[in-house]
Amino acid sequence: SQTIHQWPATLVQPVGSPLSLECTVEGTSNPNLYWYRQAAGRGLQLLFYSVGIGQISSEVPQNLSASRPQDRQFILSSKKLLLSDSGFYLCAWSVGGANVLTFGAGSRLTVL
Amino acid sequence: GENVEQHPSTLSVQEGDSAVIKCTYSDSASNYFPWYKQELGKGPQLIIDIRSNVGEKKDQRIAVTLNKTAKHFSLHITETQPEDSAVYFCAASPASYDKVIFGPGTSLSVIP
């Protein structure tokens, strides 16, 4: 069966520090991968999505970036965090064309 | 691009009553409309979805209706229970895109 792993689960970082959140999917090949952000009490904002290795689409201009070094690995990064980067980051996958998303458990980032 | 609106933002019902959440979308090319339930501190989980070739779908106590002409769709929960308390998100996905756009969410509280 397919599973999705996301880590770390919680993270507290100072302003200006770097960030790396990792997401891996097991049990499927060539998935579409997504990063969403959920600010406190807000909806789900699509940040990046990828339909294949090295193919990244950015939805919102910001100081975050995403990479997909392997078929089932999706990484969210930042060189210098801002206070406004605080939130709940969710990775998700889908089989191409179906758009049925399965989410990970999320990573809660607090920038101080 | 697609824009999804959702109402109400908060909803409180007595246990056993029905709950209705309504969404509208902007892109007439959207043809897939999922609903997700998010419990506190967890990632959203798909509870029901509907595609544009049907007008209604039911799964036990939950049902979704779709009006493509008016570009709106609704979630109906009957005989609500305390465990239905959560944040519910509607979403829309155009057939030609590999991404899902979410509404802002509805926080449902079921009062015992």
Short mmCIF file of C-alpha atoms in Angstrom, two decimals, chain A:
data_model
loop_
_atom_site.label_atom_id
_atom_site.label_comp_id
_atom_site.label_asym_id
_atom_site.label_seq_id
_atom_site.Cartn_x
_atom_site.Cartn_y
_atom_site.Cartn_z
CA SER A 1 0.00 0.00 0.00
CA GLN A 2 1.03 3.59 -0.51
CA THR A 3 2.34 5.65 2.38
CA ILE A 4 3.66 9.17 2.70
CA HIS A 5 6.24 10.29 5.23
CA GLN A 6 6.94 13.85 6.20
CA TRP A 7 9.59 15.17 8.60
CA PRO A 8 10.33 16.79 10.86
CA ALA A 9 6.91 16.90 12.52
CA THR A 10 7.68 20.11 14.39
CA LEU A 11 10.38 22.69 13.95
CA VAL A 12 11.24 25.95 15.71
CA GLN A 13 13.68 28.12 13.82
CA PRO A 14 15.04 31.65 14.24
CA VAL A 15 14.44 34.30 11.60
CA GLY A 16 17.12 34.17 8.93
CA SER A 17 17.96 30.50 9.41
CA PRO A 18 17.67 27.90 6.62
CA LEU A 19 14.89 25.36 6.26
CA SER A 20 14.61 21.88 4.85
CA LEU A 21 11.41 19.83 5.02
CA GLU A 22 11.40 16.41 3.44
CA CYS A 23 8.63 14.25 2.05
CA THR A 24 8.86 10.72 0.67
CA VAL A 25 6.24 8.46 -0.82
CA GLU A 26 6.30 4.67 -0.83
CA GLY A 27 4.37 2.15 -2.86
CA THR A 28 3.80 4.12 -6.04
CA SER A 29 5.78 5.27 -9.05
CA ASN A 30 5.88 8.64 -10.78
CA PRO A 31 3.44 10.36 -8.44
CA ASN A 32 2.48 14.02 -8.64
CA LEU A 33 3.83 15.69 -5.51
CA TYR A 34 2.61 18.85 -3.79
CA TRP A 35 3.56 21.23 -1.01
CA TYR A 36 0.73 23.15 0.66
CA ARG A 37 0.94 25.64 3.51
CA GLN A 38 -1.74 26.26 6.08
CA ALA A 39 -1.39 29.41 8.15
CA ALA A 40 -3.11 29.44 11.56
CA GLY A 41 -6.87 29.28 11.04
CA ARG A 42 -6.51 29.60 7.29
CA GLY A 43 -7.04 27.45 4.26
CA LEU A 44 -4.63 25.37 2.21
CA GLN A 45 -2.36 27.39 -0.04
CA LEU A 46 -0.66 25.51 -2.87
CA LEU A 47 3.05 26.38 -2.89
CA PHE A 48 4.66 23.96 -5.35
CA TYR A 49 3.75 20.92 -7.35
CA SER A 50 5.78 18.47 -9.40
CA VAL A 51 4.77 16.02 -12.09
CA GLY A 52 8.21 14.43 -12.40
CA ILE A 53 11.87 14.48 -11.34
CA GLY A 54 13.29 17.96 -11.69
CA GLN A 55 9.93 19.42 -12.77
CA ILE A 56 8.73 22.02 -10.27
CA SER A 57 5.88 24.49 -10.70
CA SER A 58 5.72 27.41 -8.30
CA GLU A 59 2.36 28.86 -7.43
CA VAL A 60 3.32 31.69 -5.10
CA PRO A 61 6.45 33.87 -5.35
CA GLN A 62 8.24 33.83 -2.01
CA ASN A 63 11.52 32.93 -0.37
CA LEU A 64 10.76 29.21 -0.46
CA SER A 65 11.92 26.71 -3.07
CA ALA A 66 11.22 23.07 -3.83
CA SER A 67 13.24 20.27 -5.36
CA ARG A 68 12.53 16.75 -6.47
CA PRO A 69 15.86 14.90 -6.60
CA GLN A 70 14.25 11.46 -6.83
CA ASP A 71 10.94 10.16 -8.13
CA ARG A 72 9.36 9.82 -4.69
CA GLN A 73 11.17 12.55 -2.77
CA PHE A 74 10.05 16.15 -2.49
CA ILE A 75 11.97 18.76 -0.50
CA LEU A 76 10.89 22.23 0.60
CA SER A 77 13.70 24.65 1.38
CA SER A 78 14.51 28.18 2.32
CA LYS A 79 17.85 29.95 2.61
CA LYS A 80 16.56 32.55 5.10
CA LEU A 81 13.30 32.13 6.99
CA LEU A 82 10.90 35.00 7.62
CA LEU A 83 8.39 35.31 10.46
CA SER A 84 5.63 34.98 7.88
CA ASP A 85 6.91 31.51 6.95
CA SER A 86 5.42 30.09 10.15
CA GLY A 87 2.66 27.60 9.47
CA PHE A 88 1.66 24.01 8.95
CA TYR A 89 3.31 22.53 5.84
CA LEU A 90 1.64 19.62 4.16
CA CYS A 91 3.05 17.32 1.52
CA ALA A 92 0.65 15.37 -0.69
CA TRP A 93 0.77 12.98 -3.60
CA SER A 94 -1.56 11.86 -6.34
CA VAL A 95 -1.50 9.55 -9.30
CA GLY A 96 -1.16 11.66 -12.41
CA GLY A 97 -4.49 12.69 -13.94
CA ALA A 98 -6.66 11.57 -11.03
CA ASN A 99 -5.93 14.49 -8.68
CA VAL A 100 -7.02 12.48 -5.64
CA LEU A 101 -4.66 13.83 -3.01
CA THR A 102 -3.27 11.89 -0.08
CA PHE A 103 -1.70 14.12 2.53
CA GLY A 104 1.12 13.52 4.96
CA ALA A 105 0.80 14.26 8.66
CA GLY A 106 2.30 17.73 8.24
CA SER A 107 5.25 19.70 9.58
CA ARG A 108 4.56 22.55 11.97
CA LEU A 109 7.09 25.35 11.55
CA THR A 110 7.41 28.20 14.02
CA VAL A 111 9.77 31.01 13.10
CA LEU A 112 10.81 33.19 16.04
#
